[in-house]
mmCIF file of C-alpha atoms and ligand atoms in Angstrom:
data_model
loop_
_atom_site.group_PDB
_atom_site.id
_atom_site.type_symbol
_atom_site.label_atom_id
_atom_site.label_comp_id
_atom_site.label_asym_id
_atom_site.label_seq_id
_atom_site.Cartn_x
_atom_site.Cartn_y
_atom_site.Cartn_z
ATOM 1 C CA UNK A 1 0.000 0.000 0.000
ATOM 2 C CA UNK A 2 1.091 3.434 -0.393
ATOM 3 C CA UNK A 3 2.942 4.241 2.525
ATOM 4 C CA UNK A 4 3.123 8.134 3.475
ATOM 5 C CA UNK A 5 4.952 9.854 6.568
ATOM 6 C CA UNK A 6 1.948 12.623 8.001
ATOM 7 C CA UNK A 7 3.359 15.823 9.133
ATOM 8 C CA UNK A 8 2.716 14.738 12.669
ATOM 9 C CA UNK A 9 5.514 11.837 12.796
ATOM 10 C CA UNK A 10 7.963 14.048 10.668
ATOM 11 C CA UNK A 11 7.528 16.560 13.273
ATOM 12 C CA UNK A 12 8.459 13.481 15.844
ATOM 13 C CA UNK A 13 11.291 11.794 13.595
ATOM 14 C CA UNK A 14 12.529 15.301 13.416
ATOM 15 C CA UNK A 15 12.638 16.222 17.569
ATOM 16 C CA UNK A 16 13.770 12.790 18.207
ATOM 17 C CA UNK A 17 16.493 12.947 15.867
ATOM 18 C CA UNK A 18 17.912 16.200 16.711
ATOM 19 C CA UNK A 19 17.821 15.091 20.267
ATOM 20 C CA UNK A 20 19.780 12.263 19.839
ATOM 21 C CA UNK A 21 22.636 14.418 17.655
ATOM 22 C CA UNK A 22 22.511 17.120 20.570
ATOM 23 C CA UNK A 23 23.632 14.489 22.970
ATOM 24 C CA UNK A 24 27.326 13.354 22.120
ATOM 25 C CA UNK A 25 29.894 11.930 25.200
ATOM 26 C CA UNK A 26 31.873 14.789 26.025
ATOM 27 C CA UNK A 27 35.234 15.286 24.010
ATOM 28 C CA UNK A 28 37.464 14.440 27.265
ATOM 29 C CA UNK A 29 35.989 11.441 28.275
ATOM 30 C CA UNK A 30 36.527 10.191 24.329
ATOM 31 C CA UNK A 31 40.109 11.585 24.377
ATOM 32 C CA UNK A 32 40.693 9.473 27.590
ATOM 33 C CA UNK A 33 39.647 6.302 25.707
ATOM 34 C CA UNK A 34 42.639 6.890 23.529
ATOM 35 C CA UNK A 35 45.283 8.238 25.512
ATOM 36 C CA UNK A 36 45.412 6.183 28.683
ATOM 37 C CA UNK A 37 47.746 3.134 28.801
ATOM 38 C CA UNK A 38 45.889 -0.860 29.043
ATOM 39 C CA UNK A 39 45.159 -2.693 31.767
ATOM 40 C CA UNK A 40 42.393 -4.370 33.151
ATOM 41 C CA UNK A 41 41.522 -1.854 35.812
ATOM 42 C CA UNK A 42 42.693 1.388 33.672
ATOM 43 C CA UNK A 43 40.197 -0.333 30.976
ATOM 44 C CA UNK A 44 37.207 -0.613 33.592
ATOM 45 C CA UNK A 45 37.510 2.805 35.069
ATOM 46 C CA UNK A 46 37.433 4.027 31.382
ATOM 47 C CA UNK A 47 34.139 2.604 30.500
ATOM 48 C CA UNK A 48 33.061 2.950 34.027
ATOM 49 C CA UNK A 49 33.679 6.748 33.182
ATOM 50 C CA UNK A 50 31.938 6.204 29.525
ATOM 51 C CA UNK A 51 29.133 4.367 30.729
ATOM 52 C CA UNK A 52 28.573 7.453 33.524
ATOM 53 C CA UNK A 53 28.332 9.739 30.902
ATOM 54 C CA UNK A 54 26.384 7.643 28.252
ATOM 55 C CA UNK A 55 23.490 7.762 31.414
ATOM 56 C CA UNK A 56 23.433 11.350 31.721
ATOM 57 C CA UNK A 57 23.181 11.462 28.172
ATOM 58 C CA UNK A 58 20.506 9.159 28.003
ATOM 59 C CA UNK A 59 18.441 11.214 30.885
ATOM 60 C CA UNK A 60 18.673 14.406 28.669
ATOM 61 C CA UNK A 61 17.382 12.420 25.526
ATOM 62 C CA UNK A 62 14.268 10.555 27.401
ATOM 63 C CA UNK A 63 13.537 14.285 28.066
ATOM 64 C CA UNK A 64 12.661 15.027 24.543
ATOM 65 C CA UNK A 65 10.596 12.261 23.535
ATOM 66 C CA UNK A 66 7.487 13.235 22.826
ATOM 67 C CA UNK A 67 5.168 12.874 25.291
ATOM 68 C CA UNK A 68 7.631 11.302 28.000
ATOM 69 C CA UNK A 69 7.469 13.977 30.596
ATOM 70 C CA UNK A 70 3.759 13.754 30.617
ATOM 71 C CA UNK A 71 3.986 10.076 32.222
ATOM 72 C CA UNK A 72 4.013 9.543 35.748
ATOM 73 C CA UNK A 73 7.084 10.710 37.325
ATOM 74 C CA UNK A 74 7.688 7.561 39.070
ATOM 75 C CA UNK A 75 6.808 5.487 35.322
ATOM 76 C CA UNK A 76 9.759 7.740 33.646
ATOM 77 C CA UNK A 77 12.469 6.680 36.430
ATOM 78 C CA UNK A 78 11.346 3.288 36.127
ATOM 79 C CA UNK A 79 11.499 3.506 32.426
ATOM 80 C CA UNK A 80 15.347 4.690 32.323
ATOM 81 C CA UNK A 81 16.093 2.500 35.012
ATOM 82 C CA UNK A 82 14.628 -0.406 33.038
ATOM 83 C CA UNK A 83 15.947 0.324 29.524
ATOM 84 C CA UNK A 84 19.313 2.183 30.508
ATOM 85 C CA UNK A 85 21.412 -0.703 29.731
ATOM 86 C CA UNK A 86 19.467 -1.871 26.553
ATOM 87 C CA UNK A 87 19.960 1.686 25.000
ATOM 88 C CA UNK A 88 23.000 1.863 25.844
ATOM 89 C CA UNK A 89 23.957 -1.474 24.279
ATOM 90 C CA UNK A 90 22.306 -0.084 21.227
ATOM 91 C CA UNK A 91 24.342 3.406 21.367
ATOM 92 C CA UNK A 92 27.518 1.217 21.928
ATOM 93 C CA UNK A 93 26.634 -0.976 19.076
ATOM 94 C CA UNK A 94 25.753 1.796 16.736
ATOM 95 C CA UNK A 95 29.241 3.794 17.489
ATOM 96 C CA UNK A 96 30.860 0.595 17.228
ATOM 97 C CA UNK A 97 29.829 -0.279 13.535
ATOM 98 C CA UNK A 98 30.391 2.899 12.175
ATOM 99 C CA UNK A 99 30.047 6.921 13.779
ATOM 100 C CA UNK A 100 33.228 6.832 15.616
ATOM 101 C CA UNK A 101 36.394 7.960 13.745
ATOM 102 C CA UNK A 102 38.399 4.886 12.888
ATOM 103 C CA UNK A 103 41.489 4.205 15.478
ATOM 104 C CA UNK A 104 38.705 4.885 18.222
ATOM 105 C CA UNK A 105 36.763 1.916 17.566
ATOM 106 C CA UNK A 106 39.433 -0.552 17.526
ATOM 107 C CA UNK A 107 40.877 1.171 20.920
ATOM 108 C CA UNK A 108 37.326 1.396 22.322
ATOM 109 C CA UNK A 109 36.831 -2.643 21.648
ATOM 110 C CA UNK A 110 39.942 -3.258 22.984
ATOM 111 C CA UNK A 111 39.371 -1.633 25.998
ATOM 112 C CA UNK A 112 36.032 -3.913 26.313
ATOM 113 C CA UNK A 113 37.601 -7.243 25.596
ATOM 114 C CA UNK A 114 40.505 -6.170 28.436
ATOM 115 C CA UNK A 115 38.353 -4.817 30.811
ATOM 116 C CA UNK A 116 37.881 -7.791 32.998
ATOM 117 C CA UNK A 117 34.908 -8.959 31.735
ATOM 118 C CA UNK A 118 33.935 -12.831 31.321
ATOM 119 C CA UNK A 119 34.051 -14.628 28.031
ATOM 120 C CA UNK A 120 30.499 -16.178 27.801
ATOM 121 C CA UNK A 121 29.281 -12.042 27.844
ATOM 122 C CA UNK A 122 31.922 -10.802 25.196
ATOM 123 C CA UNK A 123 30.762 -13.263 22.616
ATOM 124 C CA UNK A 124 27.005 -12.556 22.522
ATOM 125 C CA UNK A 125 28.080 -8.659 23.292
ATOM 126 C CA UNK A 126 30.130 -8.612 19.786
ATOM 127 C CA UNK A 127 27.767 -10.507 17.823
ATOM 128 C CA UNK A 128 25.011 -8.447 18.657
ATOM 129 C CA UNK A 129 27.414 -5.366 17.738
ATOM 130 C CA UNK A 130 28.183 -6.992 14.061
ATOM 131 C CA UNK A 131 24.578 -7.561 13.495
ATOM 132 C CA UNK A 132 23.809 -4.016 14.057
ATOM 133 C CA UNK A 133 26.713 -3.172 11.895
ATOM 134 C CA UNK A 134 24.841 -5.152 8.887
ATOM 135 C CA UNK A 135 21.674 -3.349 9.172
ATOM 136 C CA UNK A 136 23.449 -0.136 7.862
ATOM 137 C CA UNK A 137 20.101 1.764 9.794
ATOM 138 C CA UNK A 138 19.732 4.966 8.800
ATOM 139 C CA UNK A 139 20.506 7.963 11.786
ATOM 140 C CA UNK A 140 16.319 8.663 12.123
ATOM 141 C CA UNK A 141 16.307 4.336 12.406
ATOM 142 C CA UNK A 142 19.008 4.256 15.229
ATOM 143 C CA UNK A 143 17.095 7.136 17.151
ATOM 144 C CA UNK A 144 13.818 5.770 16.702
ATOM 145 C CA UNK A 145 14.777 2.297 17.527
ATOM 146 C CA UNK A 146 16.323 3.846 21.090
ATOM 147 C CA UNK A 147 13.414 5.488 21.608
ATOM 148 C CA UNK A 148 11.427 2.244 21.523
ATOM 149 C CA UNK A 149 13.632 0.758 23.430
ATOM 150 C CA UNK A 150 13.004 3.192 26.422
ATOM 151 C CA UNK A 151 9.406 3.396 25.991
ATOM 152 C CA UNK A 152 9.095 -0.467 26.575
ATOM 153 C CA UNK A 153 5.799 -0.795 28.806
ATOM 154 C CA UNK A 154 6.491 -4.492 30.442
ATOM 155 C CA UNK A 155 9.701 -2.898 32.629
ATOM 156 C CA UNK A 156 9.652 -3.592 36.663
ATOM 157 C CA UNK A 157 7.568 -1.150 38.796
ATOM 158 C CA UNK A 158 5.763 0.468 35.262
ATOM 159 C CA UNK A 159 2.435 1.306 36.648
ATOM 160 C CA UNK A 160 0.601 3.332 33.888
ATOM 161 C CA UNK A 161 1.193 -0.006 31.229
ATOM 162 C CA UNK A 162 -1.314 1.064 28.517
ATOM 163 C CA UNK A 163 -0.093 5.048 28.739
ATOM 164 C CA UNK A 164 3.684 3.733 27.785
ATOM 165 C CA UNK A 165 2.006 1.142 25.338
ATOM 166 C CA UNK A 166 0.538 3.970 23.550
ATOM 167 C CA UNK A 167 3.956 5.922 23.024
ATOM 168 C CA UNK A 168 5.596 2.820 21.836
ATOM 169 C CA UNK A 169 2.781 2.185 19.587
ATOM 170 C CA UNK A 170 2.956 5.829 18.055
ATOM 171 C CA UNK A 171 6.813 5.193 17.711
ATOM 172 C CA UNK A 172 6.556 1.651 16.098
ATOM 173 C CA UNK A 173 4.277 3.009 13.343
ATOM 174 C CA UNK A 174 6.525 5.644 12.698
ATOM 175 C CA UNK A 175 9.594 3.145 12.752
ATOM 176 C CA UNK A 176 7.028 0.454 10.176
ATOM 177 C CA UNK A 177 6.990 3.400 8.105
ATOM 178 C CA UNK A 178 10.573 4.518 8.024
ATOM 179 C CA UNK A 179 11.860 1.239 7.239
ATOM 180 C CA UNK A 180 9.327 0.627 4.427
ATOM 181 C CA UNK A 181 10.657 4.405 2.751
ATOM 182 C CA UNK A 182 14.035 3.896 2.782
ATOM 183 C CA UNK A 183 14.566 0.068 2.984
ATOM 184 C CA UNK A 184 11.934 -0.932 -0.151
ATOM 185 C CA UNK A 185 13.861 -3.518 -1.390
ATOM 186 C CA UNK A 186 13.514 -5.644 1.923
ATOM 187 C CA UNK A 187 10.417 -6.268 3.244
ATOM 188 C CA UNK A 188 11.432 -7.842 5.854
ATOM 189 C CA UNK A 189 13.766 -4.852 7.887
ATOM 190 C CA UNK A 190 11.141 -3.902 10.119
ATOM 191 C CA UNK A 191 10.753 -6.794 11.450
ATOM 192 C CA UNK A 192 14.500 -7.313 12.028
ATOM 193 C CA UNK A 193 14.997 -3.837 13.850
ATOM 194 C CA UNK A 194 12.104 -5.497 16.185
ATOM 195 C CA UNK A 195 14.740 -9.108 16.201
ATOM 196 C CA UNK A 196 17.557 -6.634 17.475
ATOM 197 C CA UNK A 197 15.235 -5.602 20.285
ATOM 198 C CA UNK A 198 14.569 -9.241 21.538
ATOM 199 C CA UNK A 199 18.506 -9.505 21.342
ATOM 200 C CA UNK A 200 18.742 -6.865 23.798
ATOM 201 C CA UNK A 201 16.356 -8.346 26.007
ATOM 202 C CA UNK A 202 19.029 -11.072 26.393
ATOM 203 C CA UNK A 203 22.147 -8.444 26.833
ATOM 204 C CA UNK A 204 20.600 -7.094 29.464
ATOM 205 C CA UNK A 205 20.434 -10.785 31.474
ATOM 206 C CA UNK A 206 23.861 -11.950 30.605
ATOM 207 C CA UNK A 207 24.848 -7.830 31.963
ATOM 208 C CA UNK A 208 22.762 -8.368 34.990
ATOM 209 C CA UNK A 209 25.169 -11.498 35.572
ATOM 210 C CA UNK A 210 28.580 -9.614 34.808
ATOM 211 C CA UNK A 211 27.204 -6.722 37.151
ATOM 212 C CA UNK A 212 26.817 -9.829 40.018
ATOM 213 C CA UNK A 213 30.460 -11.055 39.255
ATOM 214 C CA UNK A 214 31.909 -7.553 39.110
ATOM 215 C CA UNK A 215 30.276 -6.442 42.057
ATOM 216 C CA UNK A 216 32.003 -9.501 44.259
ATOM 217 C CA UNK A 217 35.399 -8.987 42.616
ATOM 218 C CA UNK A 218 35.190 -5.615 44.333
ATOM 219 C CA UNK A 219 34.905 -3.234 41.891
ATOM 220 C CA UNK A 220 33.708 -0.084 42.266
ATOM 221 C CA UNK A 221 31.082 1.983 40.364
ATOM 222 C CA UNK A 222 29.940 5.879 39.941
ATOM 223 C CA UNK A 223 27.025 6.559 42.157
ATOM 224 C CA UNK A 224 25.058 7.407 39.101
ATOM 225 C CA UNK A 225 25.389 3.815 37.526
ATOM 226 C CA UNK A 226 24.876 2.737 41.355
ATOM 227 C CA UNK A 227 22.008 4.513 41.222
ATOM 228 C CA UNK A 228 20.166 3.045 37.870
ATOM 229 C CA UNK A 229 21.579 -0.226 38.063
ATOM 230 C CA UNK A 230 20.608 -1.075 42.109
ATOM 231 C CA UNK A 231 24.251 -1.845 42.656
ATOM 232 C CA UNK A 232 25.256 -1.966 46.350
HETATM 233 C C1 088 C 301 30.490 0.225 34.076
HETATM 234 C C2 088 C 301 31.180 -0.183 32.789
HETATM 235 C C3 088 C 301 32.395 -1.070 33.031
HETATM 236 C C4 088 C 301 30.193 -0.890 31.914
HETATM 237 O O1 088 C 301 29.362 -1.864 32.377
HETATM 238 N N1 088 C 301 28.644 -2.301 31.344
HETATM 239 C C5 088 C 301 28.970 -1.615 30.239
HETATM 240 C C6 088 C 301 28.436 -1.783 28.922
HETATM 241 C C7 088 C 301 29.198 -2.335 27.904
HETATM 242 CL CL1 088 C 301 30.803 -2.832 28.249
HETATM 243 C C8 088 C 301 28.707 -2.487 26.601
HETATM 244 C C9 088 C 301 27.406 -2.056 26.328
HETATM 245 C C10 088 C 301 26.602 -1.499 27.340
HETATM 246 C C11 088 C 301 27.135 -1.367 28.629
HETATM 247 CL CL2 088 C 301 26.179 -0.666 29.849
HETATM 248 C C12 088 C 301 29.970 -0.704 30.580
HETATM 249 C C13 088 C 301 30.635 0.237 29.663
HETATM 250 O O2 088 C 301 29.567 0.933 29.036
HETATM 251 C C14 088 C 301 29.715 1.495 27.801
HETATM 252 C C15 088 C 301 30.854 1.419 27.024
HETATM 253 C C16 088 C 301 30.915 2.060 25.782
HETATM 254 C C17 088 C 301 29.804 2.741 25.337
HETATM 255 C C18 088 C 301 28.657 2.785 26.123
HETATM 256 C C19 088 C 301 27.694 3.516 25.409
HETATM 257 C C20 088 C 301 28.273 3.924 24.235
HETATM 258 N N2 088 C 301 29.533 3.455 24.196
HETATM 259 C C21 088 C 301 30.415 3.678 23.050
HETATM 260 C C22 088 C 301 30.803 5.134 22.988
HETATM 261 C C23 088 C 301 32.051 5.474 23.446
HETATM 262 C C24 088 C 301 32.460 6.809 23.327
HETATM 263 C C25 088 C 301 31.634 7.791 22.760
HETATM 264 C C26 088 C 301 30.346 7.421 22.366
HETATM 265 C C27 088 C 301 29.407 8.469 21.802
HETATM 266 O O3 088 C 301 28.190 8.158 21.741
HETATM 267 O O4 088 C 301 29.889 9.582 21.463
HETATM 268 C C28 088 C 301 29.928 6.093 22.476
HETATM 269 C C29 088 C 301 28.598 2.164 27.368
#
């Protein structure tokens, strides 16, 4: 059928877009990534310091979803709590495959795989990267995708289900008719964006575990990731 974008969702793909360009990781915490020397510990205070920032990033860009800071106060800190690793697995991913200048992404993975962190999560962790890699999504896609991801009703302690339901929903259409524009030659891309989120889902288990193991090797967090994760 013919598929058209109304002036409604361009106005959305539009102010969820430029929110997710306004928020970068500051240029020091980046620089760091490079300059510092390897080890295990230098490595996990580095994306300790990255994954602090990618949070406070995320909080700014929940702000300017549509309709977000109408929900229940209580509903929008369960929502970042809930999703704050998924999105961030997603921004991760994203950077990975292609944004960052090149020489940053190699040091950036290396400074995952030597961070400490178990085998049986780094496997699943880089797959899911190089299958976001193959999409090729477009910028509006990525965005659009995160937003989703946030504005997933079934998180713990949601209370107003059907109010989040009805954000995702608007968001979903708007994704159905994204990928249908600018993907016509396969059909089926929608539904793997919605695959990548399932994917996610199982990050965010296998993370739960790591947290466990890093927590009783002693290492120490921000109070921010504290904070959103329930650590300690
Ligand atoms: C606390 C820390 C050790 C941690 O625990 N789980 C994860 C962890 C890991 Cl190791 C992988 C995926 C998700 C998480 Cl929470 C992390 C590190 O979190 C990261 C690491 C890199 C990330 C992010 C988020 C993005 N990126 C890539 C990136 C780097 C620099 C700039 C930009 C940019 O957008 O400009 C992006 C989070």
């Amino acid at each position: 059928e013919k598929v058209e974008i109304t002036k409604e969702q361009r106005a959305l793909i539009k102010a969820i877009l430029d929110a997710y360009n306004r928020h970068q990781i500051p240029q020091d915490v980046t620089k760091k990534l490079l300059q510092e020397q390897y080890s295990a510990e230098e490595n996990f205070l580095l994306l300790t310091e990255v994954a602090t920032s990618q949070v406070q990033v995320l909080v700014e860009f929940t702000k300017n979803i549509p309709g977000f800071l109408s929900l229940d106060r209580e509903d929008q800190i369960a929502l970042l709590k809930g999703s704050a690793v998924e999105a961030m697995f997603l921004r991760s991913a994203q950077v990975l495959s292609k944004k960052m200048p090149s020489g940053h992404i190699e040091v950036l993975e290396e400074r995952i795989r030597k961070s400490g962190m178990s085998e049986e999560f780094m496997t699943p962790m880089f797959n899911f990267y190089k299958s976001i890699g193959e999409l090729h999504m477009t910028q509006e896609e990525q965005a659009i995708l995160t937003t989703i991801t946030i504005l997933t009703p079934d998180r713990p302690y949601v209370k107003s289900h059907e109010a989040v339901e009805r954000l995702q929903e608007t968001m979903l259409e708007v994704l159905r008719k994204l990928c249908v524009l600018q993907h016509p030659q396969e059909p089926q891309y929608f539904a793997r964006l919605l695959g990548r989120l399932t994917e996610l889902r199982t990050l965010h288990h296998y993370h739960a575990e790591m947290l466990t193991s890093w927590k009783t090797n002693d290492h120490k967090f921000t109070p921010l990731l504290c904070e959103i994760w329930d650590v300690q």
